[in-house]
Structures are given as structure tokens and as C-alpha cells.
Coordinates of C-alpha atoms in Angstrom, one line a residue:
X98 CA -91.1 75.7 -5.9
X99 CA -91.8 72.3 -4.4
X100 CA -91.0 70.6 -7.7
X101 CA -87.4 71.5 -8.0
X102 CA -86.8 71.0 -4.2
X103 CA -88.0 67.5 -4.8
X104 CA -86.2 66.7 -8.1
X105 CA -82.9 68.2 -5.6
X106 CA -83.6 65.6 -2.5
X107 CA -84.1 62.6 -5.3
X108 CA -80.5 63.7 -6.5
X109 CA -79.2 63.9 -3.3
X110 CA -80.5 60.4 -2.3
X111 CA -79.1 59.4 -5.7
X112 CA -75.7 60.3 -5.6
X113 CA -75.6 59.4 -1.0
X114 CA -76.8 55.8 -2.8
X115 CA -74.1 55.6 -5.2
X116 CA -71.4 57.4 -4.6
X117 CA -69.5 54.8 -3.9
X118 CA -70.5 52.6 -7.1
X119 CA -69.3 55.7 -8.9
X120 CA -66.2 56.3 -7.0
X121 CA -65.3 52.3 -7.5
X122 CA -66.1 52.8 -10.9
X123 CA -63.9 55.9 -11.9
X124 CA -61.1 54.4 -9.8
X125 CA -60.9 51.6 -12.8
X126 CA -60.7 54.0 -15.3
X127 CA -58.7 56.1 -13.4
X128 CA -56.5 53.4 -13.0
X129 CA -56.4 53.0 -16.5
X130 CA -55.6 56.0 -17.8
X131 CA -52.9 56.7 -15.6
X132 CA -51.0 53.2 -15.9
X133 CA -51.4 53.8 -19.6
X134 CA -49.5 57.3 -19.3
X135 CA -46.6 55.9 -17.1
X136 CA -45.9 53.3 -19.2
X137 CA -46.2 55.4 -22.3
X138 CA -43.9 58.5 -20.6
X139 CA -41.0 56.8 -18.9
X140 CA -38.8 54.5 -19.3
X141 CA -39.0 50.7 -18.4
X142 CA -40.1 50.2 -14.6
X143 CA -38.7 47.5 -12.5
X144 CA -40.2 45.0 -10.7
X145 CA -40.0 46.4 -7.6
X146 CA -41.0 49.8 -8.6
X147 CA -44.0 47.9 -9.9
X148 CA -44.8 46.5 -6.4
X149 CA -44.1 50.0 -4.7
X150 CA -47.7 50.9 -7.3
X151 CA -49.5 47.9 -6.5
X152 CA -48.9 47.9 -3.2
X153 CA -52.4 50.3 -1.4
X154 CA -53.9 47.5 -3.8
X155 CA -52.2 44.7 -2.8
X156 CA -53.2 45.7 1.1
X157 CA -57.2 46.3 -0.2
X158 CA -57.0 42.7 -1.7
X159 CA -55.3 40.8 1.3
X160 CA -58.4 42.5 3.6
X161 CA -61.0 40.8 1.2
X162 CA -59.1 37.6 0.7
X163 CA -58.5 37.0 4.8
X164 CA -63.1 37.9 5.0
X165 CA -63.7 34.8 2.4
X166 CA -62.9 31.7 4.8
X167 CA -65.3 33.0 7.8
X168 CA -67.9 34.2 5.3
X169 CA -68.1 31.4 3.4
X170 CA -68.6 29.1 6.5
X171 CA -70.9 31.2 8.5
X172 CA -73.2 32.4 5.3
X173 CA -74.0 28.6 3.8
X174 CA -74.1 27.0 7.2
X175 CA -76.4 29.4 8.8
X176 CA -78.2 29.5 5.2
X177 CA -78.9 26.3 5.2
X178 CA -79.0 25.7 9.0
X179 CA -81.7 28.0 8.9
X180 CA -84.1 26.3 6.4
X181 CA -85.4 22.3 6.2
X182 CA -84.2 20.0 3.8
X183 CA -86.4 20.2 1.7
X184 CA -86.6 23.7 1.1
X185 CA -82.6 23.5 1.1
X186 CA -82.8 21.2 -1.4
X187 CA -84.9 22.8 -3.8
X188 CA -82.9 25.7 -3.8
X189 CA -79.7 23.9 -4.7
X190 CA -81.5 22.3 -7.1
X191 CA -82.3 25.4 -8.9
X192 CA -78.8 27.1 -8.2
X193 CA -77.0 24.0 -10.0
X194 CA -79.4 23.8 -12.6
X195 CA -78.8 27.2 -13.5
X196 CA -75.1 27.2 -13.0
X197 CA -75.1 23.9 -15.1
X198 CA -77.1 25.3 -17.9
X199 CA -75.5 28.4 -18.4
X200 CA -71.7 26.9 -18.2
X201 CA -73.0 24.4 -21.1
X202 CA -74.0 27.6 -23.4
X203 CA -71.0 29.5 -22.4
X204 CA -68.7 26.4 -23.8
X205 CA -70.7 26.1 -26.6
X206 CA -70.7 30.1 -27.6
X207 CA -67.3 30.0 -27.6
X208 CA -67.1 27.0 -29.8
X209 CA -69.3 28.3 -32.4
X210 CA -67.2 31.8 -32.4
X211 CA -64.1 30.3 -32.7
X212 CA -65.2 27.9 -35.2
X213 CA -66.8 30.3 -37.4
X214 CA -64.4 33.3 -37.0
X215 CA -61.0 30.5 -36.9
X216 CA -58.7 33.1 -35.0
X217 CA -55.6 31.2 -35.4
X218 CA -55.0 30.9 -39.0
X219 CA -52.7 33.2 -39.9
X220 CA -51.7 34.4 -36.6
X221 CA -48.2 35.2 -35.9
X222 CA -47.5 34.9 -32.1
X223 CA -44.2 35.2 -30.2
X224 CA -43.9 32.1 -27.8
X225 CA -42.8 32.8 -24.1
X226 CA -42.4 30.6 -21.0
X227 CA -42.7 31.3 -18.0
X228 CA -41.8 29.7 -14.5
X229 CA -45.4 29.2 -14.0
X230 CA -46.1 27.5 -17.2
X231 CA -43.1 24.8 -16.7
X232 CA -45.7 24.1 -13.0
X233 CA -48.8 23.9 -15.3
X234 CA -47.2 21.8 -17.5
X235 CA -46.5 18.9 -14.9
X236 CA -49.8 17.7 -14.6
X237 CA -52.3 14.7 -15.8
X238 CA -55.8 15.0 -16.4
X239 CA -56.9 12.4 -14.2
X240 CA -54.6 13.4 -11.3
X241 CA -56.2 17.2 -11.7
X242 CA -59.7 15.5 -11.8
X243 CA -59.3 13.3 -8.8
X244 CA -58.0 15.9 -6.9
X245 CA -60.9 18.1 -7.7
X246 CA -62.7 15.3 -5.5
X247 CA -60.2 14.7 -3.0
X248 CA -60.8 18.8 -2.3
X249 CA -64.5 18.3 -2.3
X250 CA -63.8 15.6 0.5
X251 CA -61.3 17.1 2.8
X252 CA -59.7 15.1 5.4
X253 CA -58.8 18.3 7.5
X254 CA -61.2 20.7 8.1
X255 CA -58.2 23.7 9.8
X256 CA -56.1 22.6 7.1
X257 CA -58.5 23.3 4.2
X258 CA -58.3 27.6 5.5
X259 CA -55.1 27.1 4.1
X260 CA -54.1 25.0 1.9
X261 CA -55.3 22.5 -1.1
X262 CA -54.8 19.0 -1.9
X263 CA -52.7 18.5 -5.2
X264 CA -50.7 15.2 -7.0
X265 CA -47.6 16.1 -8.0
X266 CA -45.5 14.4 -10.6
X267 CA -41.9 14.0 -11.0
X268 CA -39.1 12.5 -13.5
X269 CA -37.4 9.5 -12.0
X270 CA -34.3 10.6 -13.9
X271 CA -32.2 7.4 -12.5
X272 CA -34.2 5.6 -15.1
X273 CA -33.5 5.4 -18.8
X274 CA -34.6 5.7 -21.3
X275 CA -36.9 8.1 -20.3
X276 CA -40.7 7.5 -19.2
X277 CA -44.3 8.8 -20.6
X278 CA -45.4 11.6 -17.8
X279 CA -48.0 8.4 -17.0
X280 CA -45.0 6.5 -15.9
X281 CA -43.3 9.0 -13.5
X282 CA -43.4 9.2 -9.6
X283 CA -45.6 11.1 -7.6
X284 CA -46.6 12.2 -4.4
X285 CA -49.1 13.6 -2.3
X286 CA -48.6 17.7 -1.8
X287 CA -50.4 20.5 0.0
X288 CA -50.5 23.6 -2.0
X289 CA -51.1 27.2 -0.6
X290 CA -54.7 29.4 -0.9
X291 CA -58.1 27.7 0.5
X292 CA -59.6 24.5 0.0
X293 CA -62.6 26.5 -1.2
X294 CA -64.6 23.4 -2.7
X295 CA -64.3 21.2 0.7
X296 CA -65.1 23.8 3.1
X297 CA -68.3 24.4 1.0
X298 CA -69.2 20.9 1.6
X299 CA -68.2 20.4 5.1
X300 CA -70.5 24.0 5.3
X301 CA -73.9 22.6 3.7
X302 CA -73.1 19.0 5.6
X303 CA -72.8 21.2 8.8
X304 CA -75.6 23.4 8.1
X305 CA -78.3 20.7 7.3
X306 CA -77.0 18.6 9.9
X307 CA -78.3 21.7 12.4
X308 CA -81.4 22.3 10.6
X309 CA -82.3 18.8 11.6
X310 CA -81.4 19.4 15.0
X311 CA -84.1 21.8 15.5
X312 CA -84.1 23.1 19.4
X313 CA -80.7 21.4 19.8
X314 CA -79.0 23.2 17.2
X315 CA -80.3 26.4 17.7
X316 CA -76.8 27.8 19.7
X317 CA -74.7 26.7 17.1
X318 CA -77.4 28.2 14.2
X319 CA -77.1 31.6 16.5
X320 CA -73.5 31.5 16.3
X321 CA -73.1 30.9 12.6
X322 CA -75.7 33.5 11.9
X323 CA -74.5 36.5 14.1
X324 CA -70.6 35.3 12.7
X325 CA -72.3 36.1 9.4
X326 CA -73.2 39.6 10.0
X327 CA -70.4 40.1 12.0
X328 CA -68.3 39.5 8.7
X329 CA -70.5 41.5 6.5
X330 CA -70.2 44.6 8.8
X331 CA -66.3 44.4 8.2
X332 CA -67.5 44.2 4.5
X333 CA -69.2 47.2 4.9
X334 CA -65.8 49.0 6.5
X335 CA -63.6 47.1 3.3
X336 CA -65.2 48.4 0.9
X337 CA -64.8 52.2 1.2
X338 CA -61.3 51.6 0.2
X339 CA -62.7 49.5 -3.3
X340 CA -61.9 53.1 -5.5
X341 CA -58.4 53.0 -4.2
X342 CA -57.2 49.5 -4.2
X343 CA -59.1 49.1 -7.7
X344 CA -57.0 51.6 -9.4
X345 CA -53.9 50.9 -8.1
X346 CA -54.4 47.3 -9.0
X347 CA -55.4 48.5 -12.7
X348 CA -52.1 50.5 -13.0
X349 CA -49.8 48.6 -11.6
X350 CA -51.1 45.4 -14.3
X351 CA -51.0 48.2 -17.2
X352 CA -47.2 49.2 -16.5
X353 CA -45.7 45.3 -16.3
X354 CA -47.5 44.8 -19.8
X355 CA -45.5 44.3 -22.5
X356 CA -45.5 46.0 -25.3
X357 CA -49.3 46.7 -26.2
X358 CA -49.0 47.0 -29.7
X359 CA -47.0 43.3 -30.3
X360 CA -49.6 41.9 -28.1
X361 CA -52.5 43.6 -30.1
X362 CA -50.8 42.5 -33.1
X363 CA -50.3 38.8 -32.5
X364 CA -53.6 38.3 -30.6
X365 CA -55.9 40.7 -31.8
X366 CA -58.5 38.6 -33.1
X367 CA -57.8 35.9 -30.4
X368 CA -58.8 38.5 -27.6
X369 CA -61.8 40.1 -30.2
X370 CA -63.1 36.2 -30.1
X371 CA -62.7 35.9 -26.4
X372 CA -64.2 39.1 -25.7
X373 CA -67.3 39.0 -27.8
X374 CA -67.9 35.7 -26.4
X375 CA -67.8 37.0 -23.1
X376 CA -70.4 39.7 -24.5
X377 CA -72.9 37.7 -25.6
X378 CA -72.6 35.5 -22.9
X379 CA -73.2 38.2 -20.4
X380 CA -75.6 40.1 -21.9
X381 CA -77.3 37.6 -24.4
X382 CA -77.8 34.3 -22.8
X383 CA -77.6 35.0 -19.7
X384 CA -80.2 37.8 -20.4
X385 CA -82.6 35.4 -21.8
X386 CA -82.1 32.6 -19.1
X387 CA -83.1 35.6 -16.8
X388 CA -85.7 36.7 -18.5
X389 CA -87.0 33.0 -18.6
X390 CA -87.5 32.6 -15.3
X391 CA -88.6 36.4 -13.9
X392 CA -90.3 37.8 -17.3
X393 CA -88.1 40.8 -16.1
X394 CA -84.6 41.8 -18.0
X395 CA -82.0 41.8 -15.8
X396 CA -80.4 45.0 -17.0
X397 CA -81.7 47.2 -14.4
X398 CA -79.6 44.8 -11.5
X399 CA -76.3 44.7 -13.6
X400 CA -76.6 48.5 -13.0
X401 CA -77.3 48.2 -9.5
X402 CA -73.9 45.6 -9.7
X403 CA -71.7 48.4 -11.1
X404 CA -69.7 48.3 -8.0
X405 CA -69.0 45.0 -7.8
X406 CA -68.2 44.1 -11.4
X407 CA -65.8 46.9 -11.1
X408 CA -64.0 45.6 -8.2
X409 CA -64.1 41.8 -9.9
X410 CA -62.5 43.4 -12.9
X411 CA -59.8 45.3 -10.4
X412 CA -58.6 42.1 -8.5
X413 CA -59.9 39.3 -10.9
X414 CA -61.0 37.0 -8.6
X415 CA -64.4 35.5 -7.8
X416 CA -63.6 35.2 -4.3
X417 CA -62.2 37.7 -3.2
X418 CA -65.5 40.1 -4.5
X419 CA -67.8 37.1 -3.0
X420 CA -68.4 39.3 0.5
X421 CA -69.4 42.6 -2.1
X422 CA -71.2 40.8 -4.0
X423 CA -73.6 39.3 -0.8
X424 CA -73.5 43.0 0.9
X425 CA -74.5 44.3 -2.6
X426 CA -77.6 41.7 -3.2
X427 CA -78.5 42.2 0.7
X428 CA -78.9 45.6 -0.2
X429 CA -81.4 45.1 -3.3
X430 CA -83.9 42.9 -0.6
X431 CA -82.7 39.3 -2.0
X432 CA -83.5 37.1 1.0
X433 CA -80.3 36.4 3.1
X434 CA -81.0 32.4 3.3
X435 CA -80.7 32.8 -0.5
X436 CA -77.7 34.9 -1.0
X437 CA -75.6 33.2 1.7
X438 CA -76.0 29.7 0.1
X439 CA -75.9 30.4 -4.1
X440 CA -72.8 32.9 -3.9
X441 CA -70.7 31.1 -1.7
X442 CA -71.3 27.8 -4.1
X443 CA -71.3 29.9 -7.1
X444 CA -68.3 31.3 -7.0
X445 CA -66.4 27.9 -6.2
X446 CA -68.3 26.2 -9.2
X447 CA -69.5 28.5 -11.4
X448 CA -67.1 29.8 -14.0
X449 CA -69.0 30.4 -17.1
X450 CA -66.3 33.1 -18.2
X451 CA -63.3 30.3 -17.5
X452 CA -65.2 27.9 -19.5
X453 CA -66.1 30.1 -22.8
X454 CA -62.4 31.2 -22.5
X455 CA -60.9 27.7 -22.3
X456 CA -62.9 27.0 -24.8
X457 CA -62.4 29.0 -27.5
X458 CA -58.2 29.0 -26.3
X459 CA -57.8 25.5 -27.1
X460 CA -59.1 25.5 -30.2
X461 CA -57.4 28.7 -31.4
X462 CA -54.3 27.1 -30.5
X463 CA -55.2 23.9 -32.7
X464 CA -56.0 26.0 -35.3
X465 CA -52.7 27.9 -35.1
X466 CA -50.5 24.8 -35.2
X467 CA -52.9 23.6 -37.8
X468 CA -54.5 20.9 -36.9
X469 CA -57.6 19.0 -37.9
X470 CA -59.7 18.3 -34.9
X471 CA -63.4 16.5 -35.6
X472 CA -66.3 16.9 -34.0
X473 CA -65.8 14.6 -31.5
X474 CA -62.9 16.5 -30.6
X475 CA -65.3 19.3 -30.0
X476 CA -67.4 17.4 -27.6
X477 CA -64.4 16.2 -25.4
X478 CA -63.1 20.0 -25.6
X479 CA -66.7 21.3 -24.6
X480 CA -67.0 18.2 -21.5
X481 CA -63.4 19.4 -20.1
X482 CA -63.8 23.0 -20.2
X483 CA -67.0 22.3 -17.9
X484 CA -64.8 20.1 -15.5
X485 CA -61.8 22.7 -15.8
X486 CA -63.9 25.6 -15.1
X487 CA -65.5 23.3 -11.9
X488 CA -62.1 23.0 -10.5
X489 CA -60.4 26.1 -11.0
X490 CA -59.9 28.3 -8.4
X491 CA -61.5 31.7 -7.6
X492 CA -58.3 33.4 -7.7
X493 CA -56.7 35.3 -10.5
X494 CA -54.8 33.4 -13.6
X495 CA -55.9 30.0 -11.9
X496 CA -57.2 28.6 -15.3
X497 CA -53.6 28.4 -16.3
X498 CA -53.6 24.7 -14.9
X499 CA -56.7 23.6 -15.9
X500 CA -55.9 25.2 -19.1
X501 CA -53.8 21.9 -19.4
X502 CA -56.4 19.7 -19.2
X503 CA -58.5 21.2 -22.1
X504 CA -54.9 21.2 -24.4
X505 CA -54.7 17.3 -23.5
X506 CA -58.0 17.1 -24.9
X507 CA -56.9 18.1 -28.3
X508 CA -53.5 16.5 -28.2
X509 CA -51.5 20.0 -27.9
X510 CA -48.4 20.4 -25.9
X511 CA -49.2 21.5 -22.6
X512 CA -46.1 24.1 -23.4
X513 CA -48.8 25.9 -25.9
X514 CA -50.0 27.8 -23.2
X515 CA -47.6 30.1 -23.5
X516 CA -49.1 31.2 -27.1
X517 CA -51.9 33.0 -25.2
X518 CA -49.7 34.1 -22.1
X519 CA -49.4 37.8 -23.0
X520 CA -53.6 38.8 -22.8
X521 CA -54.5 36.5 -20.3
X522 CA -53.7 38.4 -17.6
X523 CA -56.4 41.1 -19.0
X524 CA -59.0 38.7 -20.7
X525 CA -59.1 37.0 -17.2
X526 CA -60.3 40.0 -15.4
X527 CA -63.2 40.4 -18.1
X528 CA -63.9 36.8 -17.6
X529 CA -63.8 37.3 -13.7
X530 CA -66.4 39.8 -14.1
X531 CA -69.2 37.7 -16.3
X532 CA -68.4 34.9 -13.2
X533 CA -69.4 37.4 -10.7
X534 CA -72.3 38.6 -12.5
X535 CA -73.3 35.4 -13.5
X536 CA -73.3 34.1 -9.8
X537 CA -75.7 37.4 -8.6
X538 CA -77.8 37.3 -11.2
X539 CA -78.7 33.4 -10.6
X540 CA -79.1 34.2 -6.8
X541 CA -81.6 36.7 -8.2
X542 CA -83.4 34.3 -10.3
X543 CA -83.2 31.8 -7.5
X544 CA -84.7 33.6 -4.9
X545 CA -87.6 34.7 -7.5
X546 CA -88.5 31.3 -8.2
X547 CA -87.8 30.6 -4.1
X548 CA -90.2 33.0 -3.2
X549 CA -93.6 31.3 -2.3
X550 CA -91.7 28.4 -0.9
X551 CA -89.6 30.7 1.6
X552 CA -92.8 32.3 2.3
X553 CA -94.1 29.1 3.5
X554 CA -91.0 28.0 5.2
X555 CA -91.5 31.1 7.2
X556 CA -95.5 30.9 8.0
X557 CA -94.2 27.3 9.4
X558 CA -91.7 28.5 11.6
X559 CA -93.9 31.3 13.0
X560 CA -95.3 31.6 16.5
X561 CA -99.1 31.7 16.4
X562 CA -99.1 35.1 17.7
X563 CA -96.8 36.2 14.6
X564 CA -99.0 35.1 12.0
X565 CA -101.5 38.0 12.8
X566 CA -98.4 40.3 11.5
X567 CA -97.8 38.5 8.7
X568 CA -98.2 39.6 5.5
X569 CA -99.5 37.7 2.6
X570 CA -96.2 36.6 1.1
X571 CA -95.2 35.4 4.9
X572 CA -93.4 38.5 5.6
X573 CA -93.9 40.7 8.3
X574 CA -96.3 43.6 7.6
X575 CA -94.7 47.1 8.5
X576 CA -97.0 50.0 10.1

């Protein structure tokens, strides 16, 4: 009898554990299905009938978006604030090295696959354009680049909560004949959403600049760090409405799609390329990187991230799932100095999904207007889908403008984004979701190789009368 009562309290704890992983995940599918059966029942919905659909989401992603800015200030600068430089150093270190490593073989995955399965011959695509295609179109390499840094280095700490940096450019049209876009006027511009990258780097300049206050900064550190868990708490209260917002997201994106079946037709094999990329990348490379530096495969956490990738597929951006994503690694034990610096960072740098996909995109576009590229060409395509990926934004579609950088690269017509306009909407919620698991998965690996340096860190910063409870690893022993 005591077997079977037990086997019933391990399912109980189970299913109290996950209920909501499961609830967030159904809601996708959910989601899914039903936006699928609308579209497939009725008749063609309007745009505002669409928004009426979208709209419990719309309200679940607007909660998550307005927790980024305060999280992301309080997490790295109490993160950092709370370690020495050296020890904050060394876990950057190993954060960028990771994020640079695996954004190289992402690029370079994609270029083999869409070299070797050559997508675009033969394809037979209806071209579209769109408002926000004519805005991508109007921009220079070098101004998009230069801007990245001018974001990096913001001159306005209140502004950056709001608003970016951005060079626009604009056709003097009192001049004839006319001018190369490198000839035209332009101006200086603030563009709406968060500064993301500068208030990153105004939070680890803060951060270290109180750890080596010591005594002096310990107010400030106290505020930043109970700001923190005040944010996460909220978190905690968000995300009980994930299942909801999630499928009503899902649906709403299913009935403004076009017709499914052109779209399958013209870009089958495009989306096949981008998706197995994606694949592999996720579950191959990234998996072996992993594996590298635990000797553990990191299958058994992307389960335990089930929640999370579901609601980074729901809302497609990075940023928005950054605060489940640290509640969720909090939860597994990950330290919390460790967590609140590499997510923050990686989801304002790391895009390995935006990269593969920008990848393999411009080259499937050469390849359908049939042109030779060499492999130089390649090289230049795989060094500006790195950059590209660095500067866009954790919000959804953002890769549309940077997408413009990587088309320069292979002398295409910024215009030629419209060829790929009908899936990206969907292929950038799958790419959204290898970021987010990408980003937790290196804060795993991170804090595994962190551990007996953290340990120190904390034997150092222990009253003498502490260290008799402390463990060997420099963690408090419990009775």
C-alpha cells in the first residue's frame, strides 16, 4: 500500500510543478488549432476583428514588455555590483565567448544548408511590399553599424527607457539628376522601443563601479538587488496569464496569414532550409558546445524550459520572455549573480537564430535572381549576419532592417526583402525561440564553469563566524 501512495504524491508534486509549463504549452497548440479552424471556416476577417482576437494577448505582452527596462537595470547592476572585477570579468569572458562561438556556427550552418540544398532555383515567389519594407529599405550599412555604437554609448540615460538612436536618410529631390542613397541628406532621429544595448552598458559600468565601492556602495547595491526581486515577484504574478496571452497571440497571427497553401508553395523549401537549420542548431551544436563544457546533455533543461520556449514562440521576442526565462533558471538553482548578468546581455547580443536565418535568406534570394556570388561573397555575408544579428532588436520582425545590411552584402536590392515577407512572421517566432534557449542554456554552462570561482568569491566575502557553516563548495550547509 505505501508504494502506490508514493508513486500518487510524486504525481501530485509533478503535475503542482508543471502545471503551468503544460498549461503554457497547450495554450500554443490550442492557439493553433483554433486560428487554423477560423480561418479555414469563415470568411475573410478584418483588421480590426483581428485586433478584437489578439487583444487578451496584446494586454499579456505589454505587462512583460513594461518589466524588461527595471529588470534589466536592477539584475546586471546588482549582478555585477555584487561580485569583484575580476570574478565579473571572467564571467563575461565566458558568456561572450560562448555567445560569439555559437553565433559563428549558426552563420555557418546555415551557409552550408543553403548552399548545398540551393532553395531558390526554381522557386516561384509572388513579390509584395509593404509600408515597412519601403522604411527598411532607406538605410546604409555604415549608418546601421554606427548607430549600433552610438546605442551602445548613450548620451541619455531616461531617454534610452524609451527610445533609440537611428540615422535617417532622405532624397533631396530639389536636386537633379538624382543622387546615390550615399549622396542624400540625413539627420539625426529618435526612434520608439528601448535602448536595450546602452542601458546594458550604463548597467555593468554602474554595477562594477559599486562593486568597487565596497562599504560605500552597499545602499545603492541593496537597492538594485531588492529592485530585482521586487521585479521578479511581478514575474511570478505575469506569468499565470502565459497560457492565455500565448494562444491568443498564436491565433490571431494564424487568421491574418495569407493564403497557406501559396505561401507553402512558393517558400516551401526556403522555410524547410530555415527550419532545419534552426534544428540542428538548437539541438546539434548547441548540444555539443553544452556538452563540451558540463560532460552533461542539455536535454533534460530544455525540458525544464518548456514554458519558456513556448511563450518565446507566442510573442517572438527575446525580451519580452527575458524576466521568464531568469524566474525559470532561478528556479533550477542557477546562481542569481549568474542569471541576472548572461540573460540580460544575451538577449541584447545573442541572436544565433537571426543570424542562421539571415544567413541562409540572403543567399536564397541570390540564388533566386540568379546570381553568381564567390566565396568571398560568403565570408562578407557570414561577417554581416554576425553584426546584423548584434544589432537587432529583441523585438518581433526586427531583423527586417538588418536584413538590409546582409542584402547590401551581396549586391541585392534592398526591395528583395519582400520575397521572403510572407513566412517571416512564423520562421521568426522559431528563431526567437533557439535565441531564448540559446541564451539559458549558456547561463547554464556559464555558471558550471563559474562554480569554484563563485565559491571562492563567497568564502572571501564571508564573516569569520560564517565560514563554520559553510559548506565545501562555499555555500551554506542546511541542517
Amino acid at each position: 500500500m505505501t508504494r502506490p501512495k508514493q508513486d500518487e504524491s510524486k504525481f501530485k508534486a509533478f503535475m503542482q510543478e508543471n502545471v503551468l509549463t503544460m498549461a503554457t504549452v497547450i495554450g500554443v497548440f490550442v492557439g493553433g488549432l483554433v486560428g487554423f479552424i477560423i480561418k479555414n471556416s469563415t470568411g475573410e476577417w478584418t483588421k480590426r476583428e483581428i485586433m478584437y482576437i489578439s487583444f487578451p494577448g496584446e494586454i499579456f505582452l505589454r505587462m512583460l514588455k513594461c518589466l524588461i527596462v527595471p529588470l534589466l537595470v536592477s539584475s546586471i547592476t546588482s549582478a555585477i555590483g555584487g561580485l569583484d572585477l575580476s570574478m565579473s570579468s571572467k564571467i563575461a569572458t565566458r558568456a561572450i565567448t560562448y555567445y560569439f562561438v555559437t553565433t559563428i556556427s549558426a552563420v555557418i550552418l546555415g551557409i552550408c544548408l543553403v548552399t548545398t540544398l540551393r532553395p531558390g532555383q526554381g522557386a516561384k515567389i509572388v513579390e509584395t511590399q509593404t509600408e515597412s519594407i519601403d522604411k527598411a529599405s532607406k538605410v546604409l550599412t555604415p549608418d546601421t553599424l554606427m548607430d549600433l555604437v552610438r546605442n551602445m554609448f548613450t548620451d541619455n540615460i531616461i531617454q534610452s527607457t524609451m527610445f533609440q538612436h537611428r540615422t535617417e536618410i532622405f532624397e533631396n529631390t530639389t536636386i537633379s539628376p538624382a543622387q546615390p542613397m550615399e549622396n542624400w541628406e540625413f539627420k539625426s532621429a529618435q526612434r520608439e522601443g528601448s535602448n536595450v544595448l546602452g542601458l546594458v552598458m550604463f548597467s555593468v559600468i554602474l554595477g562594477t563601479t559599486i562593486g568597487r565601492m565596497r562599504e560605500k556602495g552597499q545602499l545603492l547595491q541593496d537597492f538594485f538587488t531588492t529592485l530585482s526581486e521586487a521585479m521578479m515577484t511581478i514575474t511570478s504574478w505575469v506569468i499565470w496569464i502565459s497560457p492565455l496571452g500565448v494562444g491568443f497571440l498564436i491565433a490571431a497571427k494564424i487568421i491574418e496569414m495569407e493564403s497557406i497553401a501559396a505561401t507553402i508553395q512558393s517558400l516551401g523549401w526556403y522555410f524547410i532550409t530555415v527550419m532545419i537549420g534552426l534544428f540542428l542548431h538548437g539541438f546539434g551544436t548547441i548540444a555539443v558546445i553544452f556538452f563540451l563544457g558540463t560532460r552533461r546533455l542539455p536535454y533534460r533543461y530544455i525540458a525544464k524550459l518548456s514554458q519558456v520556449l513556448a511563450t518565446a514562440f507566442g510573442t517572438g521576442s527575446s525580451s519580452a520572455t527575458m524576466p521568464l526565462t531568469i524566474k525559470c533558471l532561478d528556479n533550477m538553482g542557477i546562481d542569481p549573480r549568474v542569471t541576472r548578468f548572461v540573460i540580460p546581455v544575451g538577449a541584447t547580443i545573442n541572436m544565433d537564430g537571426t543570424a542562421l536565418y539571415e544567413a541562409v535568406a540572403a543567399l536564397f534570394i541570390a540564388q533566386y535572381r540568379e546570381m553568381s556570388y564567390s566565396f568571398g561573397t560568403i565570408v562578407a555575408v557570414s561577417i554581416t549576419a554576425t553584426a546584423a544579428s548584434i544589432g537587432a532588436a529583441g523585438i518581433p520582425q526586427a531583423g527586417l532592417v538588418t536584413m538590409v545590411m546582409v542584402l547590401d552584402t551581396v549586391g541585392l536590392e534592398p526591395k528583395d526583402v519582400s520575397l521572403i515577407i510572407a513566412v517571416d512572421w512564423l520562421l521568426d517566432r522559431f528563431r526567437t525561440t533557439i535565441n531564448v534557449m540559446c541564451d539559458a542554456l549558456g547561463t547554464i554552462l556559464v555558471n558550471h564553469l563559474s562554480k569554484n570561482d563563485l565559491a571562492s568569491v563567497d568564502r572571501l566575502n564571508a564573516e569569520p563566524h560564517e565560514l563554520l557553516e559553510l559548506g565545501p563548495n562555499g555555500h551554506e550547509m542546511k541542517e
